[in-house]
Each structure stands twice: as C-alpha cells, then as structure tokens.
C-alpha cells in the first residue's frame, strides 16, 4: 500500500495507538503519521503508508486548524483535562466577555510560546514529559509561533469555545494555559478537535471505526502520493527523464514532455506519463534535482 490515509481519530487513543492498530488490520508495516494528536484530541490525522512514508516531511509543515474548548478557573499539570489540578493556582474572578475578547488579541499574529511541560520536546536528550513525570525540572525554551486566526465562537459558563489556525508546532494546550495566566483565573484545555491539516480537511477523513472494519480494503481510500501533494508544481518526464529521475540524476527541459518550472523554494512533483509520482525535485541552476525518489 502506497499513499496517504486521512483518519478521523477519536478521543482516547494516542496517535501511536492508531498507527499500531492500522498496521494490524491492514497488513502494511510501513506506516507513519504527519503530526501527533494528543490522546484527548480528536479529528484529522493524516497517515502515510508504504513508500509515501518518504513524503512525511513534506506533509507536516502546513498550518493546522482546531476547534477547542478552554475551561476557565484552574490550571492542570498537563495543561489539559487529563491532568491533575494545580493546587493554589488559578481560581480568580472569571472575566466578562469583553475582558476575554481583549485577552485573545495578544494571541493573534507571531509571538513566543513555551511548550507544555508534558510534551515531546527534548531537553538534553530527554523528552519533556518523561522529566515531568519524574518531577524533575522542565525548562523549555520559548518557540516562535504564528496564529493566523483566533475566533471566539461561544461561551457557556466557564467553557469557552474557540477556533484557531496556527503554524506547525503550535500547542493549543499552551494557548489555554497562557489565556488563563493573562486573565488571572487559570485555564486548561477541555476538548480539542483538529479540522484541517495543510490542504486536508476532516470532512475527507474516514472515522477510525470504519478504518478498522475495512482492514486491507482501506487501500481503496488512500490518496495517491501525487494527489496528497497536489499543491506543489508538477512536471511530467519522458522515458529518458524517467530513467534519470529513478537514479536521482538531474533533469533538464529536454527530459520533460511538458512545461518547465521556474526555480523556487518548494519542491516539484515529478510524474511519469501515467501520472504516478516518481520523485520530488528542486529547481536550481537550470535543472531539476531529485531529492526524494519513490520509484
């Protein structure tokens, strides 16, 4: 099986659990994901299978969109509802809607965000969540993140529903924590659903229960490697170009059966005449240089 499977992950299992179960029911051993979802979170989890695992690096960097519920009134040690309440922290007066809306302004645009203590970030070779579980110091450096949009959808008592679109590496748990600090009342993430990842939307995804039921027939629902990267420029190679691409050799205009592409920072899809993705290449110096070869 070679391609990308869009899964609608339920709340509860880890992303690793989803991968392990798909390996079991599909028989495909080479499976990876393109961006972890916490166990609490549900929603879109793009998985790469077979030779498409070589494309994971090109599918992880896109913006992500989330539907989040933030609960005002208390911090937790994990910054979400699965953690333990932090004693003597938070619990201050709840803000009115105007104060809440004003506080959100600071979390739009580009700013520095400190990742959660319970995260996979590494400190001196150790994952932060391992150190946190051992009650050892967890001092994480802030990371520059960009929030494209942050909208208040509704409020019901202490529960505030938001939608947020942000760059890769952004933690919605950390957003909840920081909103609680800004308001002085404490807050943590109560629920999270990812609705978009790059060019993919959750409406395209299969519920994981259906994935398990389909077993090997899930192959019918895979996006081809080329389709999964449809936002990238594309060229088609001749027979000679195909042989060169498969060996990682540079491609000149005479090796293409269609148009040339101008140089750019993004990779270019190199297709054979049947429309199958052969390689990803970068244009420079008047040639296309294959970077990842699939066939």
mmCIF file of C-alpha atoms in Angstrom:
data_model
loop_
_atom_site.group_PDB
_atom_site.id
_atom_site.type_symbol
_atom_site.label_atom_id
_atom_site.label_comp_id
_atom_site.label_asym_id
_atom_site.label_seq_id
_atom_site.Cartn_x
_atom_site.Cartn_y
_atom_site.Cartn_z
ATOM 1 C CA UNK A 1 0.000 0.000 0.000
ATOM 2 C CA UNK A 2 1.394 3.386 -1.019
ATOM 3 C CA UNK A 3 -0.456 6.576 -0.217
ATOM 4 C CA UNK A 4 -1.973 8.863 2.404
ATOM 5 C CA UNK A 5 -4.934 7.858 4.562
ATOM 6 C CA UNK A 6 -6.949 10.585 6.253
ATOM 7 C CA UNK A 7 -8.276 9.268 9.564
ATOM 8 C CA UNK A 8 -10.786 10.904 11.899
ATOM 9 C CA UNK A 9 -9.202 9.959 15.220
ATOM 10 C CA UNK A 10 -11.468 9.515 18.249
ATOM 11 C CA UNK A 11 -10.598 10.963 21.640
ATOM 12 C CA UNK A 12 -8.767 8.414 23.800
ATOM 13 C CA UNK A 13 -6.105 6.543 21.829
ATOM 14 C CA UNK A 14 -2.703 8.035 21.109
ATOM 15 C CA UNK A 15 -1.546 8.656 17.555
ATOM 16 C CA UNK A 16 0.844 5.724 18.052
ATOM 17 C CA UNK A 17 -2.120 3.524 19.033
ATOM 18 C CA UNK A 18 -3.851 4.423 15.758
ATOM 19 C CA UNK A 19 -0.738 3.580 13.734
ATOM 20 C CA UNK A 20 -0.258 0.262 15.534
ATOM 21 C CA UNK A 21 -3.882 -0.754 15.016
ATOM 22 C CA UNK A 22 -3.773 0.158 11.321
ATOM 23 C CA UNK A 23 -0.647 -1.955 10.875
ATOM 24 C CA UNK A 24 -2.502 -4.870 12.403
ATOM 25 C CA UNK A 25 -5.700 -4.648 10.354
ATOM 26 C CA UNK A 26 -4.138 -3.619 7.023
ATOM 27 C CA UNK A 27 -1.057 -5.836 6.984
ATOM 28 C CA UNK A 28 1.080 -2.835 5.946
ATOM 29 C CA UNK A 29 4.080 -2.485 8.249
ATOM 30 C CA UNK A 30 5.435 0.823 6.966
ATOM 31 C CA UNK A 31 3.065 3.440 8.406
ATOM 32 C CA UNK A 32 3.688 6.822 9.979
ATOM 33 C CA UNK A 33 1.764 9.965 10.861
ATOM 34 C CA UNK A 34 2.325 13.575 9.880
ATOM 35 C CA UNK A 35 1.625 15.331 13.158
ATOM 36 C CA UNK A 36 0.763 13.904 16.568
ATOM 37 C CA UNK A 37 -2.625 14.416 18.175
ATOM 38 C CA UNK A 38 -2.804 14.187 21.970
ATOM 39 C CA UNK A 39 -4.959 11.351 23.373
ATOM 40 C CA UNK A 40 -7.591 13.894 24.452
ATOM 41 C CA UNK A 41 -7.856 15.289 20.920
ATOM 42 C CA UNK A 42 -9.996 14.002 18.085
ATOM 43 C CA UNK A 43 -10.077 14.846 14.420
ATOM 44 C CA UNK A 44 -7.871 14.773 11.384
ATOM 45 C CA UNK A 45 -4.800 12.532 11.500
ATOM 46 C CA UNK A 46 -3.100 12.080 8.102
ATOM 47 C CA UNK A 47 -1.210 8.770 7.917
ATOM 48 C CA UNK A 48 1.436 7.841 5.340
ATOM 49 C CA UNK A 49 1.701 4.232 4.144
ATOM 50 C CA UNK A 50 4.342 2.322 2.205
ATOM 51 C CA UNK A 51 6.591 4.422 0.009
ATOM 52 C CA UNK A 52 4.571 7.514 0.930
ATOM 53 C CA UNK A 53 6.321 7.464 4.322
ATOM 54 C CA UNK A 54 9.204 9.139 2.460
ATOM 55 C CA UNK A 55 6.922 12.134 1.950
ATOM 56 C CA UNK A 56 6.071 12.723 5.608
ATOM 57 C CA UNK A 57 8.477 15.657 5.895
ATOM 58 C CA UNK A 58 6.573 17.469 3.131
ATOM 59 C CA UNK A 59 3.182 16.970 4.796
ATOM 60 C CA UNK A 60 3.964 18.127 8.333
ATOM 61 C CA UNK A 61 4.717 21.807 7.828
ATOM 62 C CA UNK A 62 1.302 23.128 6.834
ATOM 63 C CA UNK A 63 -0.984 25.216 9.028
ATOM 64 C CA UNK A 64 -3.405 23.393 11.337
ATOM 65 C CA UNK A 65 -6.952 24.405 12.315
ATOM 66 C CA UNK A 66 -8.565 23.385 15.604
ATOM 67 C CA UNK A 67 -11.907 23.628 17.352
ATOM 68 C CA UNK A 68 -11.048 23.974 21.041
ATOM 69 C CA UNK A 69 -12.900 24.249 24.338
ATOM 70 C CA UNK A 70 -10.945 26.055 27.049
ATOM 71 C CA UNK A 71 -12.188 25.777 30.634
ATOM 72 C CA UNK A 72 -11.600 28.790 32.833
ATOM 73 C CA UNK A 73 -10.923 28.515 36.555
ATOM 74 C CA UNK A 74 -7.972 26.151 37.050
ATOM 75 C CA UNK A 75 -4.585 25.127 35.728
ATOM 76 C CA UNK A 76 -3.572 21.463 35.399
ATOM 77 C CA UNK A 77 -0.118 19.908 35.351
ATOM 78 C CA UNK A 78 -0.586 18.792 31.715
ATOM 79 C CA UNK A 79 -2.456 21.956 30.615
ATOM 80 C CA UNK A 80 -5.461 19.829 29.643
ATOM 81 C CA UNK A 81 -8.352 17.956 31.234
ATOM 82 C CA UNK A 82 -6.336 14.738 31.552
ATOM 83 C CA UNK A 83 -4.011 16.292 34.114
ATOM 84 C CA UNK A 84 -4.303 16.988 37.806
ATOM 85 C CA UNK A 85 -5.412 20.399 39.050
ATOM 86 C CA UNK A 86 -2.515 22.552 40.224
ATOM 87 C CA UNK A 87 -3.175 23.463 43.877
ATOM 88 C CA UNK A 88 -3.370 27.140 44.795
ATOM 89 C CA UNK A 89 -3.156 28.239 41.160
ATOM 90 C CA UNK A 90 -5.890 29.993 39.216
ATOM 91 C CA UNK A 91 -9.370 30.256 40.608
ATOM 92 C CA UNK A 92 -9.502 34.037 40.364
ATOM 93 C CA UNK A 93 -12.575 36.008 39.278
ATOM 94 C CA UNK A 94 -13.911 34.973 35.874
ATOM 95 C CA UNK A 95 -13.594 37.627 33.192
ATOM 96 C CA UNK A 96 -16.580 39.120 31.450
ATOM 97 C CA UNK A 97 -16.902 38.626 27.712
ATOM 98 C CA UNK A 98 -15.252 41.956 26.900
ATOM 99 C CA UNK A 99 -12.182 41.114 29.009
ATOM 100 C CA UNK A 100 -11.965 37.673 27.427
ATOM 101 C CA UNK A 101 -12.157 39.090 23.930
ATOM 102 C CA UNK A 102 -9.478 41.671 24.767
ATOM 103 C CA UNK A 103 -7.163 38.984 26.165
ATOM 104 C CA UNK A 104 -7.367 36.960 22.951
ATOM 105 C CA UNK A 105 -5.842 39.850 20.999
ATOM 106 C CA UNK A 106 -2.385 39.053 22.419
ATOM 107 C CA UNK A 107 -2.540 35.572 20.914
ATOM 108 C CA UNK A 108 -3.007 36.594 17.285
ATOM 109 C CA UNK A 109 -0.040 37.032 14.961
ATOM 110 C CA UNK A 110 3.537 35.939 15.740
ATOM 111 C CA UNK A 111 4.738 35.534 19.312
ATOM 112 C CA UNK A 112 6.846 33.283 21.542
ATOM 113 C CA UNK A 113 5.151 30.262 23.099
ATOM 114 C CA UNK A 114 6.592 27.994 25.800
ATOM 115 C CA UNK A 115 5.640 24.366 25.016
ATOM 116 C CA UNK A 116 3.791 22.364 27.692
ATOM 117 C CA UNK A 117 5.887 20.558 30.301
ATOM 118 C CA UNK A 118 4.156 17.357 29.222
ATOM 119 C CA UNK A 119 5.281 17.421 25.584
ATOM 120 C CA UNK A 120 7.681 15.510 23.358
ATOM 121 C CA UNK A 121 10.141 18.398 23.255
ATOM 122 C CA UNK A 122 13.616 17.248 24.254
ATOM 123 C CA UNK A 123 15.859 18.636 26.992
ATOM 124 C CA UNK A 124 19.422 17.297 26.947
ATOM 125 C CA UNK A 125 18.212 14.237 25.076
ATOM 126 C CA UNK A 126 15.243 13.551 27.359
ATOM 127 C CA UNK A 127 11.602 14.069 26.418
ATOM 128 C CA UNK A 128 9.991 16.774 28.495
ATOM 129 C CA UNK A 129 7.059 14.583 29.520
ATOM 130 C CA UNK A 130 9.431 11.929 30.905
ATOM 131 C CA UNK A 131 11.139 14.545 33.067
ATOM 132 C CA UNK A 132 7.793 15.977 34.171
ATOM 133 C CA UNK A 133 6.524 12.540 35.230
ATOM 134 C CA UNK A 134 9.659 12.143 37.373
ATOM 135 C CA UNK A 135 9.083 15.575 38.958
ATOM 136 C CA UNK A 136 12.376 16.756 37.509
ATOM 137 C CA UNK A 137 12.895 20.348 36.302
ATOM 138 C CA UNK A 138 11.473 21.060 32.846
ATOM 139 C CA UNK A 139 12.832 24.302 31.430
ATOM 140 C CA UNK A 140 11.708 24.651 27.827
ATOM 141 C CA UNK A 141 12.793 27.480 25.598
ATOM 142 C CA UNK A 142 10.027 29.539 24.002
ATOM 143 C CA UNK A 143 9.384 28.914 20.307
ATOM 144 C CA UNK A 144 8.193 31.412 17.728
ATOM 145 C CA UNK A 145 4.684 30.524 16.515
ATOM 146 C CA UNK A 146 2.164 32.298 14.307
ATOM 147 C CA UNK A 147 -1.589 32.284 14.826
ATOM 148 C CA UNK A 148 -3.315 33.087 11.541
ATOM 149 C CA UNK A 149 -6.752 33.384 13.131
ATOM 150 C CA UNK A 150 -8.262 33.025 16.590
ATOM 151 C CA UNK A 151 -12.019 33.411 16.938
ATOM 152 C CA UNK A 152 -14.336 33.231 19.927
ATOM 153 C CA UNK A 153 -17.273 31.047 18.871
ATOM 154 C CA UNK A 154 -19.298 30.761 22.064
ATOM 155 C CA UNK A 155 -19.171 30.760 25.853
ATOM 156 C CA UNK A 156 -21.163 28.677 28.303
ATOM 157 C CA UNK A 157 -20.225 29.442 31.877
ATOM 158 C CA UNK A 158 -16.530 28.637 32.274
ATOM 159 C CA UNK A 159 -16.282 26.831 28.924
ATOM 160 C CA UNK A 160 -15.034 28.959 26.040
ATOM 161 C CA UNK A 161 -15.136 27.578 22.516
ATOM 162 C CA UNK A 162 -12.527 28.880 20.068
ATOM 163 C CA UNK A 163 -11.326 28.131 16.570
ATOM 164 C CA UNK A 164 -7.641 28.641 15.893
ATOM 165 C CA UNK A 165 -5.481 28.294 12.802
ATOM 166 C CA UNK A 166 -1.765 28.253 13.519
ATOM 167 C CA UNK A 167 1.589 27.199 12.149
ATOM 168 C CA UNK A 168 3.061 23.753 12.728
ATOM 169 C CA UNK A 169 4.498 23.325 16.214
ATOM 170 C CA UNK A 170 1.781 25.378 17.932
ATOM 171 C CA UNK A 171 0.319 23.888 21.127
ATOM 172 C CA UNK A 172 -3.353 24.590 21.832
ATOM 173 C CA UNK A 173 -2.771 23.298 25.382
ATOM 174 C CA UNK A 174 -0.197 26.041 25.861
ATOM 175 C CA UNK A 175 -2.656 28.576 24.462
ATOM 176 C CA UNK A 176 -5.210 27.530 27.092
ATOM 177 C CA UNK A 177 -2.605 27.836 29.857
ATOM 178 C CA UNK A 178 -1.453 31.251 28.666
ATOM 179 C CA UNK A 179 -5.003 32.586 28.323
ATOM 180 C CA UNK A 180 -5.591 31.523 31.932
ATOM 181 C CA UNK A 181 -2.460 33.376 33.002
ATOM 182 C CA UNK A 182 -3.421 36.501 31.069
ATOM 183 C CA UNK A 183 -6.877 36.530 32.668
ATOM 184 C CA UNK A 184 -5.598 35.670 36.138
ATOM 185 C CA UNK A 185 -8.195 32.940 36.686
ATOM 186 C CA UNK A 186 -6.352 29.908 35.320
ATOM 187 C CA UNK A 187 -7.473 27.767 32.402
ATOM 188 C CA UNK A 188 -6.840 24.434 30.730
ATOM 189 C CA UNK A 189 -7.825 22.675 27.521
ATOM 190 C CA UNK A 190 -11.063 20.736 27.988
ATOM 191 C CA UNK A 191 -11.608 19.434 24.449
ATOM 192 C CA UNK A 192 -9.835 19.630 21.100
ATOM 193 C CA UNK A 193 -10.683 18.632 17.545
ATOM 194 C CA UNK A 194 -8.369 19.162 14.556
ATOM 195 C CA UNK A 195 -10.393 20.086 11.495
ATOM 196 C CA UNK A 196 -7.653 20.888 8.973
ATOM 197 C CA UNK A 197 -4.007 19.945 8.381
ATOM 198 C CA UNK A 198 -2.347 21.626 5.429
ATOM 199 C CA UNK A 199 -4.591 21.110 2.403
ATOM 200 C CA UNK A 200 -6.604 18.308 4.054
ATOM 201 C CA UNK A 201 -9.951 18.691 5.849
ATOM 202 C CA UNK A 202 -11.556 16.377 8.376
ATOM 203 C CA UNK A 203 -14.589 16.059 6.090
ATOM 204 C CA UNK A 204 -12.341 13.975 3.803
ATOM 205 C CA UNK A 205 -11.354 11.599 6.614
ATOM 206 C CA UNK A 206 -12.614 8.120 7.475
ATOM 207 C CA UNK A 207 -13.809 7.529 11.055
ATOM 208 C CA UNK A 208 -11.324 5.188 12.659
ATOM 209 C CA UNK A 209 -14.050 2.608 13.357
ATOM 210 C CA UNK A 210 -14.557 2.362 9.577
ATOM 211 C CA UNK A 211 -10.807 2.005 9.053
ATOM 212 C CA UNK A 212 -10.730 -0.965 11.418
ATOM 213 C CA UNK A 213 -13.769 -2.540 9.763
ATOM 214 C CA UNK A 214 -12.317 -2.201 6.256
ATOM 215 C CA UNK A 215 -8.989 -3.875 7.039
ATOM 216 C CA UNK A 216 -6.986 -4.343 3.846
ATOM 217 C CA UNK A 217 -9.819 -2.787 1.832
ATOM 218 C CA UNK A 218 -8.804 0.550 3.335
ATOM 219 C CA UNK A 219 -6.395 0.736 0.385
ATOM 220 C CA UNK A 220 -9.320 1.930 -1.743
ATOM 221 C CA UNK A 221 -9.448 5.097 0.357
ATOM 222 C CA UNK A 222 -5.792 6.082 0.021
ATOM 223 C CA UNK A 223 -4.833 9.327 -1.641
ATOM 224 C CA UNK A 224 -2.067 8.726 -4.165
ATOM 225 C CA UNK A 225 1.294 10.292 -3.280
ATOM 226 C CA UNK A 226 0.849 12.822 -6.084
ATOM 227 C CA UNK A 227 -2.687 13.739 -5.013
ATOM 228 C CA UNK A 228 -1.555 14.201 -1.417
ATOM 229 C CA UNK A 229 0.906 16.865 -2.608
ATOM 230 C CA UNK A 230 -1.407 18.478 -5.149
ATOM 231 C CA UNK A 231 -0.478 21.999 -4.025
ATOM 232 C CA UNK A 232 3.063 21.555 -5.427
ATOM 233 C CA UNK A 233 4.055 22.369 -9.005
ATOM 234 C CA UNK A 234 4.237 19.395 -11.352
ATOM 235 C CA UNK A 235 6.195 18.198 -14.408
ATOM 236 C CA UNK A 236 5.970 15.025 -16.484
ATOM 237 C CA UNK A 237 9.087 13.207 -17.633
ATOM 238 C CA UNK A 238 9.862 11.390 -20.878
ATOM 239 C CA UNK A 239 11.123 7.788 -20.860
ATOM 240 C CA UNK A 240 14.720 9.068 -20.713
ATOM 241 C CA UNK A 241 13.750 11.505 -17.957
ATOM 242 C CA UNK A 242 12.079 8.692 -16.036
ATOM 243 C CA UNK A 243 15.266 6.633 -16.047
ATOM 244 C CA UNK A 244 17.298 9.634 -14.914
ATOM 245 C CA UNK A 245 14.834 10.550 -12.145
ATOM 246 C CA UNK A 246 14.819 6.994 -10.793
ATOM 247 C CA UNK A 247 18.600 7.178 -10.421
ATOM 248 C CA UNK A 248 18.483 10.627 -8.827
ATOM 249 C CA UNK A 249 20.099 12.334 -11.827
ATOM 250 C CA UNK A 250 19.338 15.990 -12.661
ATOM 251 C CA UNK A 251 16.596 16.657 -15.219
ATOM 252 C CA UNK A 252 16.854 19.280 -17.951
ATOM 253 C CA UNK A 253 13.975 20.674 -20.049
ATOM 254 C CA UNK A 254 14.635 18.059 -22.766
ATOM 255 C CA UNK A 255 13.826 15.334 -20.230
ATOM 256 C CA UNK A 256 10.275 16.617 -19.807
ATOM 257 C CA UNK A 257 7.257 16.070 -22.010
ATOM 258 C CA UNK A 258 5.536 19.240 -20.820
ATOM 259 C CA UNK A 259 6.338 22.654 -19.470
ATOM 260 C CA UNK A 260 9.372 23.685 -17.434
ATOM 261 C CA UNK A 261 9.056 25.245 -13.990
ATOM 262 C CA UNK A 262 10.852 28.328 -12.662
ATOM 263 C CA UNK A 263 13.228 27.982 -9.691
ATOM 264 C CA UNK A 264 11.596 28.184 -6.276
ATOM 265 C CA UNK A 265 11.922 27.148 -2.664
ATOM 266 C CA UNK A 266 9.203 24.477 -2.845
ATOM 267 C CA UNK A 267 9.815 21.012 -4.298
ATOM 268 C CA UNK A 268 8.307 19.992 -7.635
ATOM 269 C CA UNK A 269 6.367 16.778 -8.279
ATOM 270 C CA UNK A 270 7.972 14.664 -10.995
ATOM 271 C CA UNK A 271 5.394 12.358 -12.612
ATOM 272 C CA UNK A 272 5.703 9.572 -15.157
ATOM 273 C CA UNK A 273 3.431 9.549 -18.210
ATOM 274 C CA UNK A 274 0.811 7.556 -16.286
ATOM 275 C CA UNK A 275 0.585 10.310 -13.676
ATOM 276 C CA UNK A 276 2.390 8.403 -10.913
ATOM 277 C CA UNK A 277 4.731 10.307 -8.601
ATOM 278 C CA UNK A 278 8.318 9.309 -9.335
ATOM 279 C CA UNK A 279 10.218 11.863 -7.273
ATOM 280 C CA UNK A 280 10.247 15.259 -5.643
ATOM 281 C CA UNK A 281 12.866 17.604 -7.019
ATOM 282 C CA UNK A 282 14.161 21.133 -6.534
ATOM 283 C CA UNK A 283 14.731 23.526 -9.423
ATOM 284 C CA UNK A 284 18.101 25.229 -9.463
ATOM 285 C CA UNK A 285 20.808 26.028 -11.969
ATOM 286 C CA UNK A 286 18.582 25.279 -14.958
ATOM 287 C CA UNK A 287 17.869 21.693 -13.841
ATOM 288 C CA UNK A 288 15.562 19.732 -11.569
ATOM 289 C CA UNK A 289 17.480 17.866 -8.882
ATOM 290 C CA UNK A 290 15.609 14.856 -7.387
ATOM 291 C CA UNK A 291 15.527 14.977 -3.600
ATOM 292 C CA UNK A 292 13.228 12.050 -2.745
ATOM 293 C CA UNK A 293 12.773 9.171 -5.218
ATOM 294 C CA UNK A 294 9.740 6.899 -4.849
ATOM 295 C CA UNK A 295 10.138 4.525 -7.776
#
